[in-house]
PDB file of C-alpha atoms in Angstrom:
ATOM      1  CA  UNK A   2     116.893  89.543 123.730  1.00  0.00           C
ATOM      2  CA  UNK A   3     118.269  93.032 122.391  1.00  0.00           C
ATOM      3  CA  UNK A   4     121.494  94.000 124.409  1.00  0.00           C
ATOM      4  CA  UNK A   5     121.174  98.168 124.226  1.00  0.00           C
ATOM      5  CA  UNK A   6     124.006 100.496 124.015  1.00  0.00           C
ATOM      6  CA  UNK A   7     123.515 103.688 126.084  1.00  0.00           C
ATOM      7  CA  UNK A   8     124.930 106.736 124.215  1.00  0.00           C
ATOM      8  CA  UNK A   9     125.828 109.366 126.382  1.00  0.00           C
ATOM      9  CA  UNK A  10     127.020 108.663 129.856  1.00  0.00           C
ATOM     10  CA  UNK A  11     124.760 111.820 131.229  1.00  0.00           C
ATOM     11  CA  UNK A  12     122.628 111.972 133.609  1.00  0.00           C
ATOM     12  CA  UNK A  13     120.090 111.260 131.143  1.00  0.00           C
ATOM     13  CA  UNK A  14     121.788 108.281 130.023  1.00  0.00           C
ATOM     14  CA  UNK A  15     121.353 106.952 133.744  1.00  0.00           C
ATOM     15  CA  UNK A  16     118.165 107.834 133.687  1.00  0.00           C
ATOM     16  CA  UNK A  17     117.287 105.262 130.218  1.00  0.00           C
ATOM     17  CA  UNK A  18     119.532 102.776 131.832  1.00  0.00           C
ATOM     18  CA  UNK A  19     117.167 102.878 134.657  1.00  0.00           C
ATOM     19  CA  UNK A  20     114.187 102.620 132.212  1.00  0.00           C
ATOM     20  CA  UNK A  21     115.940  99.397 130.000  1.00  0.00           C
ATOM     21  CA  UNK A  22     115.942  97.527 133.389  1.00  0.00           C
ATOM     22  CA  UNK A  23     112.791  98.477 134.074  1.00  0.00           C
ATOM     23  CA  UNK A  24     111.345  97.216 130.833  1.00  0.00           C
ATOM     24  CA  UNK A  25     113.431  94.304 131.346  1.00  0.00           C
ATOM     25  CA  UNK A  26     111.445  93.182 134.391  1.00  0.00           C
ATOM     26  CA  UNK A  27     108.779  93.239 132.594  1.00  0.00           C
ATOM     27  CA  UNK A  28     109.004  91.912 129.130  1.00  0.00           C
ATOM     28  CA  UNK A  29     112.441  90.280 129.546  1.00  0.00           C
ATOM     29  CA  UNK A  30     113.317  91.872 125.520  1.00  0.00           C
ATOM     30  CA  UNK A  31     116.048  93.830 126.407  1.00  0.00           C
ATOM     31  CA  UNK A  32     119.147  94.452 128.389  1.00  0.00           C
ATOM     32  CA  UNK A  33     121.953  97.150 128.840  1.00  0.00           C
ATOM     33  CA  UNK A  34     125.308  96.366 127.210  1.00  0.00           C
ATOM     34  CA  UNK A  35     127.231  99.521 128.771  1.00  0.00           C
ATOM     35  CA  UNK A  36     127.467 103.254 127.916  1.00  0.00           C
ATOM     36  CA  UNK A  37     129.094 104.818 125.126  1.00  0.00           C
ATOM     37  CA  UNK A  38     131.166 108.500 125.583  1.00  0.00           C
ATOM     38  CA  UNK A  39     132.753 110.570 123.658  1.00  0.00           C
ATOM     39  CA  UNK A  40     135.367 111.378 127.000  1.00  0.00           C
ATOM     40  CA  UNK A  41     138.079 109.414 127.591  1.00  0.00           C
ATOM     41  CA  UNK A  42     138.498 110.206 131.200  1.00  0.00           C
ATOM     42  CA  UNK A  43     135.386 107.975 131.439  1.00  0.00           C
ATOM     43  CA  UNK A  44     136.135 104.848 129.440  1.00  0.00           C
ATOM     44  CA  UNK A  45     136.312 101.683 131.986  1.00  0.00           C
ATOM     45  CA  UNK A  46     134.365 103.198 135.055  1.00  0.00           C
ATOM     46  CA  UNK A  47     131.619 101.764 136.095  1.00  0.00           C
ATOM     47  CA  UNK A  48     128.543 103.986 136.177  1.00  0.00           C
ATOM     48  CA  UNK A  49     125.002 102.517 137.873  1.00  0.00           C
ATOM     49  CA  UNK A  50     126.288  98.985 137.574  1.00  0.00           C
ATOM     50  CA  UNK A  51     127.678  98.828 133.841  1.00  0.00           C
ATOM     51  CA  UNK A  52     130.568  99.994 132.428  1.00  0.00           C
ATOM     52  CA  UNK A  53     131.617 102.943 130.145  1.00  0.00           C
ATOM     53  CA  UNK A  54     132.826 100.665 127.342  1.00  0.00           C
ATOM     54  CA  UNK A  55     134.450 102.999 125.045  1.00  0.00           C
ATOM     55  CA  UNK A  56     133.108 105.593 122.444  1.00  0.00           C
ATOM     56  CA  UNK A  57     131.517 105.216 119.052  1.00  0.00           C
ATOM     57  CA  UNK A  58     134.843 103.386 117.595  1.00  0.00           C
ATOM     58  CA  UNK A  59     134.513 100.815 119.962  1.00  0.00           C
ATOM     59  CA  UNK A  60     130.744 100.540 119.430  1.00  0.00           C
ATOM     60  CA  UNK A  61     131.139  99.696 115.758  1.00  0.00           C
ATOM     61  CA  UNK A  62     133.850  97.293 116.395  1.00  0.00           C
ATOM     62  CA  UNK A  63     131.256  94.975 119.086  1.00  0.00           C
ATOM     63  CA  UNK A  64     127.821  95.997 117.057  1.00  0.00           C
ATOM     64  CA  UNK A  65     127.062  92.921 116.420  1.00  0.00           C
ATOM     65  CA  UNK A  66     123.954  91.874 118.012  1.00  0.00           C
ATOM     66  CA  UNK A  67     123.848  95.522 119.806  1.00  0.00           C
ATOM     67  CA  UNK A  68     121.447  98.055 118.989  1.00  0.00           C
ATOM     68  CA  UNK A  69     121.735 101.627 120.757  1.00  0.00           C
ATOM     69  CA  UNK A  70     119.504 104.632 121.572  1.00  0.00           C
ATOM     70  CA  UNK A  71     121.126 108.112 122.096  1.00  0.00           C
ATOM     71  CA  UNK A  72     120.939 109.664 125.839  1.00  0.00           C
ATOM     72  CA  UNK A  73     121.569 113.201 124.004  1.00  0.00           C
ATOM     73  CA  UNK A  74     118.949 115.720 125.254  1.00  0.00           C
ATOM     74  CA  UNK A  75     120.202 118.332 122.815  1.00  0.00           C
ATOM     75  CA  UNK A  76     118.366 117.595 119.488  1.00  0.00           C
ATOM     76  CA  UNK A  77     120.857 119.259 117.382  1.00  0.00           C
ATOM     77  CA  UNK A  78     123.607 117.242 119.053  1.00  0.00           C
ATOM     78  CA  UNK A  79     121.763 113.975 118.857  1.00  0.00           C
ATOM     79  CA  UNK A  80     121.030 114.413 114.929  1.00  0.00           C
ATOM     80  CA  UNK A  81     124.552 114.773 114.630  1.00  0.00           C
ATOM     81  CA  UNK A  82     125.828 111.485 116.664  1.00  0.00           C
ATOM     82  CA  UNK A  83     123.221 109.718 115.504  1.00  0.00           C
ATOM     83  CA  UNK A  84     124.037 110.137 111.382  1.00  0.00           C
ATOM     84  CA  UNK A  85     128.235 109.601 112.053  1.00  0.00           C
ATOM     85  CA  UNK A  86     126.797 106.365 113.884  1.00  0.00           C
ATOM     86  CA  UNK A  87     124.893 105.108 111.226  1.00  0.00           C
ATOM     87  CA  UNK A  88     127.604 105.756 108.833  1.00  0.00           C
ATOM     88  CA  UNK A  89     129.576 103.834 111.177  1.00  0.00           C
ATOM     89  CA  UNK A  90     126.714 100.532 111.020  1.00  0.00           C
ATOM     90  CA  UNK A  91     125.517 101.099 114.260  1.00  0.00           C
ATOM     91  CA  UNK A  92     121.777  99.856 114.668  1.00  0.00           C
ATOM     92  CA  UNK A  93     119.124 101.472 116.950  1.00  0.00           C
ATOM     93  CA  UNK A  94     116.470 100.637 118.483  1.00  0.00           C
ATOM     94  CA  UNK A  95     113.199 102.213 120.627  1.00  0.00           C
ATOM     95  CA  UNK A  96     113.205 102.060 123.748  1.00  0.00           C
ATOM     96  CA  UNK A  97     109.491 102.277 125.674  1.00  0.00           C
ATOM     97  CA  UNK A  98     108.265 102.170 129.443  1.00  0.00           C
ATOM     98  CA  UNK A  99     106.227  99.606 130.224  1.00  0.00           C
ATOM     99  CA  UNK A 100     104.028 102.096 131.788  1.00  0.00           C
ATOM    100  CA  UNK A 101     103.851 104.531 128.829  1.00  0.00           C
ATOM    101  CA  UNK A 102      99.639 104.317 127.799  1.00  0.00           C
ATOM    102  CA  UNK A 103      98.727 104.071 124.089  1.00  0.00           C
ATOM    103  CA  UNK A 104      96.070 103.063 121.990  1.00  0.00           C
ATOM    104  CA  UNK A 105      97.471 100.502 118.836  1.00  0.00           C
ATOM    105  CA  UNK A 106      96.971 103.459 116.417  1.00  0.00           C
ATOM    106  CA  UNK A 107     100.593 105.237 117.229  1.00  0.00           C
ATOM    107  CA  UNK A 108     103.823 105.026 114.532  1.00  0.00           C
ATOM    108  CA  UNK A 109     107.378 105.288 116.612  1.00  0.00           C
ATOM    109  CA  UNK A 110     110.065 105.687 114.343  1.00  0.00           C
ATOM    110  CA  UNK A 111     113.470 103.821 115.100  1.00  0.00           C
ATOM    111  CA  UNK A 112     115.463 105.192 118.182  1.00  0.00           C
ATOM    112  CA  UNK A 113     112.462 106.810 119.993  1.00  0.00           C
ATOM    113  CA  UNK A 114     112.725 107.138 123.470  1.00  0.00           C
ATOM    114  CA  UNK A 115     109.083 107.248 125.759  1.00  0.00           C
ATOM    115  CA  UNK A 116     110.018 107.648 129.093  1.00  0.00           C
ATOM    116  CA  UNK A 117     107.565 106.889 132.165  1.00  0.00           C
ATOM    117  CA  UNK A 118     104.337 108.006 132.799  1.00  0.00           C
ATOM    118  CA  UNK A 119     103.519 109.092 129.299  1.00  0.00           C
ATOM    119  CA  UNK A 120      99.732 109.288 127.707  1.00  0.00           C
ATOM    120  CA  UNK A 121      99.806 108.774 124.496  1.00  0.00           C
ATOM    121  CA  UNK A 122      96.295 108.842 122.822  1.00  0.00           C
ATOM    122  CA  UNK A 123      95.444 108.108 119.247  1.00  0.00           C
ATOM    123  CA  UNK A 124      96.608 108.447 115.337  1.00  0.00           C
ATOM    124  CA  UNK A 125      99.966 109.961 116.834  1.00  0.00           C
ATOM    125  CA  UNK A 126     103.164 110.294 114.522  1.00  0.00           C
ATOM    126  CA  UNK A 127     106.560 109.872 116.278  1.00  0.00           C
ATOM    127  CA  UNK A 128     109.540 110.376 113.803  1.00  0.00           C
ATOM    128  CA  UNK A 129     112.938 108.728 114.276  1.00  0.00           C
ATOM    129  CA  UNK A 130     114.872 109.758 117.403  1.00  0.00           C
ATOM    130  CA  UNK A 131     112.207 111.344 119.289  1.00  0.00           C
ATOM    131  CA  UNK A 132     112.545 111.996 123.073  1.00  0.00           C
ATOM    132  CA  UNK A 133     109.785 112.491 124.946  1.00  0.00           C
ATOM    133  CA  UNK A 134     110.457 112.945 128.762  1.00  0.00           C
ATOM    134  CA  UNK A 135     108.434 111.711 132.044  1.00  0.00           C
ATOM    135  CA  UNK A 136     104.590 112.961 132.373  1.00  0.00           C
ATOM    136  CA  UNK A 137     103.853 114.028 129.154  1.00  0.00           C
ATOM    137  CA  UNK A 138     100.317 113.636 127.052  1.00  0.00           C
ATOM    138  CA  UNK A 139     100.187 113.826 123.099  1.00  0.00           C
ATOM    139  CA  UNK A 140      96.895 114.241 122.105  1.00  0.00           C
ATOM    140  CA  UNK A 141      95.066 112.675 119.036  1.00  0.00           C
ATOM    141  CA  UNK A 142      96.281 113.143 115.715  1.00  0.00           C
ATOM    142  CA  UNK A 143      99.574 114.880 116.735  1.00  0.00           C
ATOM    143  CA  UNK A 144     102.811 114.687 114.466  1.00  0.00           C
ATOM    144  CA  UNK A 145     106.090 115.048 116.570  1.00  0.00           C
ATOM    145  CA  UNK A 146     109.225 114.981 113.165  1.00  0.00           C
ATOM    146  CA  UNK A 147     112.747 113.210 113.471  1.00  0.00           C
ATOM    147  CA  UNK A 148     114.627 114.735 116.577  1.00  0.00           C
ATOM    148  CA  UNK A 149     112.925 116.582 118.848  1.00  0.00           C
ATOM    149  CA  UNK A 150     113.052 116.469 122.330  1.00  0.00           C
ATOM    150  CA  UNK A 151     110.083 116.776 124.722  1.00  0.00           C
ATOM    151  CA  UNK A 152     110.903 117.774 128.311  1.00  0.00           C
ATOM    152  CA  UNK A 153     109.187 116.759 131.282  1.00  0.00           C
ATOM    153  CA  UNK A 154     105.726 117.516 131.939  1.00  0.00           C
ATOM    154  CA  UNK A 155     104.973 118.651 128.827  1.00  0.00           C
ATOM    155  CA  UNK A 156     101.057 118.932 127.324  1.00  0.00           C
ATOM    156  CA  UNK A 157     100.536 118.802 123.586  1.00  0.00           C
ATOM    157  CA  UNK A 158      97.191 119.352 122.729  1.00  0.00           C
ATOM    158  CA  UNK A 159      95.398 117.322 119.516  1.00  0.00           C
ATOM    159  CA  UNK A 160      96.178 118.167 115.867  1.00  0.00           C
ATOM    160  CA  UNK A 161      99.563 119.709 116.990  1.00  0.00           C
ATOM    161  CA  UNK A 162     102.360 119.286 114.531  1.00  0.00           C
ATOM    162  CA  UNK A 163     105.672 120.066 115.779  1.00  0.00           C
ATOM    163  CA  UNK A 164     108.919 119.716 113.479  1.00  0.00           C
ATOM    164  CA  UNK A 165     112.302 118.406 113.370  1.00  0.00           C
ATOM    165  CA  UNK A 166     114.793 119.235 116.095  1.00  0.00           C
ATOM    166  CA  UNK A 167     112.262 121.184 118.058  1.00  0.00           C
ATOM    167  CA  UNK A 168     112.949 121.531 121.792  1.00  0.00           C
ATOM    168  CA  UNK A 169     110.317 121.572 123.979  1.00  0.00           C
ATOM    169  CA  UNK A 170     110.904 123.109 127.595  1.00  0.00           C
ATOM    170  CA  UNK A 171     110.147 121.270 130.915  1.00  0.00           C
ATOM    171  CA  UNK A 172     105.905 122.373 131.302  1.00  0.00           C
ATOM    172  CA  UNK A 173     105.380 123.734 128.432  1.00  0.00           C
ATOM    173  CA  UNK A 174     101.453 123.473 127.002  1.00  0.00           C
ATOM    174  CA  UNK A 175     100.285 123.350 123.459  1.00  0.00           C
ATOM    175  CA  UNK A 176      96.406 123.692 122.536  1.00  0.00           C
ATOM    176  CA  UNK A 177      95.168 122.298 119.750  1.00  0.00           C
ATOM    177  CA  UNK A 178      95.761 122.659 115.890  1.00  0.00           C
ATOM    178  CA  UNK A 179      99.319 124.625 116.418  1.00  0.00           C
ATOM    179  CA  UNK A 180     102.148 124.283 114.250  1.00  0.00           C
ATOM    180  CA  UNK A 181     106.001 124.495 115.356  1.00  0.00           C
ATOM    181  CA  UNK A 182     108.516 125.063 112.860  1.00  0.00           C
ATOM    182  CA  UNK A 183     111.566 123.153 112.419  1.00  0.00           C
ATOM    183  CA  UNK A 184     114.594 123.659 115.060  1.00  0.00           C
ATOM    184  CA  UNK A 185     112.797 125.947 117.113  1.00  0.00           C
ATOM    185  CA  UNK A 186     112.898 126.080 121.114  1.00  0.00           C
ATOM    186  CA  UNK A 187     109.739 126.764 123.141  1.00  0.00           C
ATOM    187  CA  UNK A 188     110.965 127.952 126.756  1.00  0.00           C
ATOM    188  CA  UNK A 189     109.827 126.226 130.112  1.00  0.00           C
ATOM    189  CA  UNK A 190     106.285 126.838 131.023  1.00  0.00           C
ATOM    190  CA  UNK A 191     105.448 128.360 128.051  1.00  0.00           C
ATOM    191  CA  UNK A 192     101.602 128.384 126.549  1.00  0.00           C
ATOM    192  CA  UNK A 193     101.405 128.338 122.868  1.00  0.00           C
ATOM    193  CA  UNK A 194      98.469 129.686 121.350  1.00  0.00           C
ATOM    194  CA  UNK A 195      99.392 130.029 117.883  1.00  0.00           C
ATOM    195  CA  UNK A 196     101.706 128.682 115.496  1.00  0.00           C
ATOM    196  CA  UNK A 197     106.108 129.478 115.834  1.00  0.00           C
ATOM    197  CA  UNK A 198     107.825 129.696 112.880  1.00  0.00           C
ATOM    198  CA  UNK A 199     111.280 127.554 112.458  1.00  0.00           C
ATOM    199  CA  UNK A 200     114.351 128.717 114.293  1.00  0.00           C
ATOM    200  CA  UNK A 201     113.330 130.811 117.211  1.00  0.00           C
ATOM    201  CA  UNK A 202     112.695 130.562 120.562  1.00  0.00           C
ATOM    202  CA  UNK A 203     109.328 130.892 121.954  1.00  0.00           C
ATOM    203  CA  UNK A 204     108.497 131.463 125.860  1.00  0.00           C
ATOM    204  CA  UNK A 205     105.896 132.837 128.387  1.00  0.00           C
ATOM    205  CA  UNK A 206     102.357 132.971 128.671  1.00  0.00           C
ATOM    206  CA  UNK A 207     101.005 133.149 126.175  1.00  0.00           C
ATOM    207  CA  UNK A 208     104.266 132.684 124.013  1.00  0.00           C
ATOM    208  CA  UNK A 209     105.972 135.421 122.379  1.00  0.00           C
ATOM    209  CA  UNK A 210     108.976 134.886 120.005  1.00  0.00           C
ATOM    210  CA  UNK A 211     112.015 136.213 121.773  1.00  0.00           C
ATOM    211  CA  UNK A 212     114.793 135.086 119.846  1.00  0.00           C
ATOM    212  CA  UNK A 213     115.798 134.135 116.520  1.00  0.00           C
ATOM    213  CA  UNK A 214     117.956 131.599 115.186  1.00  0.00           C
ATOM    214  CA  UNK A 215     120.329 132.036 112.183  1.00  0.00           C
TER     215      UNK A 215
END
């Protein structure tokens, strides 16, 4: 049995510590070993029943037998935790719902997060680190790269290839055969009809760049 350390003591990170003991009950693989912040303040509290244990020093100095997944919504952010921890020998793991739906033809890469009440179909390409939220449906043949986060809700249509560190807003929709470019943001709600380049922000119906990123 994997014990998994929670990075990021968010509510995000409550919400995967919810979703460990779910899988738990149900395939008996895994269990939480405790949270892991970056904020002092926190360090020995006890959060949903397990304890903030320290931050990433204190991780690599009890990694044996621990693997992790990073509770970091911000894809940027998470990239950036997620290579000093490495450096530092920390292992990670993916972390699945035991509700998520999938044919046998998907690739995860190593630290994915699928959250609950996710569809995904067939031939679909998950790179390392990967969030994808509650309630969303990758259709066939899509290609999600190392980092991104997919909000709640979110709808992303077949032969959709979206790129590293993208963020993907809470709702958004995605028809078929688009292309997002790497590090870009597509707002809330948003429908995208055609391809965004890397490093802007995308939002509205359809949507329109209305930012861009240096």
């Amino acid at each position: 049995m994997k014990q998994i350390a929670i990075i990021g003591a968010g509510g995000f990170g409550r919400e995967i510590l919810w979703l460990i003991r779910e899988r738990a009950r149900f395939s008996h693989d895994i269990q939480p070993w405790g949270f892991i912040d970056d904020n002092p303040e926190l360090h020995g509290e006890i959060f949903c029943g397990i304890e903030i244990k320290g931050d990433l020093e204190t991780l690599s100095r009890e990694k044996d037998g621990i693997f992790a997944v990073c509770a970091i919504g911000s894809p940027i952010t998470r990239e950036k935790v997620v290579l000093h921890a490495v450096n530092m020998g920390i292992r990670f793991t993916t972390v699945i719902a035991p509700d998520v739906q999938s044919s046998e033809y998907i690739e995860i890469g190593e630290g994915g997060i699928i959250c609950a009440g996710n569809i995904l179909t067939t031939q679909v390409k998950i790179g390392k680190h990967v969030i994808i939220n509650l309630d969303c449906t990758i259709g066939h043949d899509v290609i999600i790269k190392d980092y991104t986060t997919v909000a709640p809700g979110v709808h992303i249509s077949g032969n959709c290839t979206i790129g590293k560190k993208v963020d993907i807003g809470t709702g958004a929709n995605i028809i078929p055969g688009v292309t997002i470019g790497d590090e870009s943001i597509i707002g809330a709600g948003a429908t995208v009809i055609s391809d965004v380049p890397p490093r802007v922000t995308a939002a509205g119906v359809p949507a329109r760049i209305i930012k861009e990123h240096k």
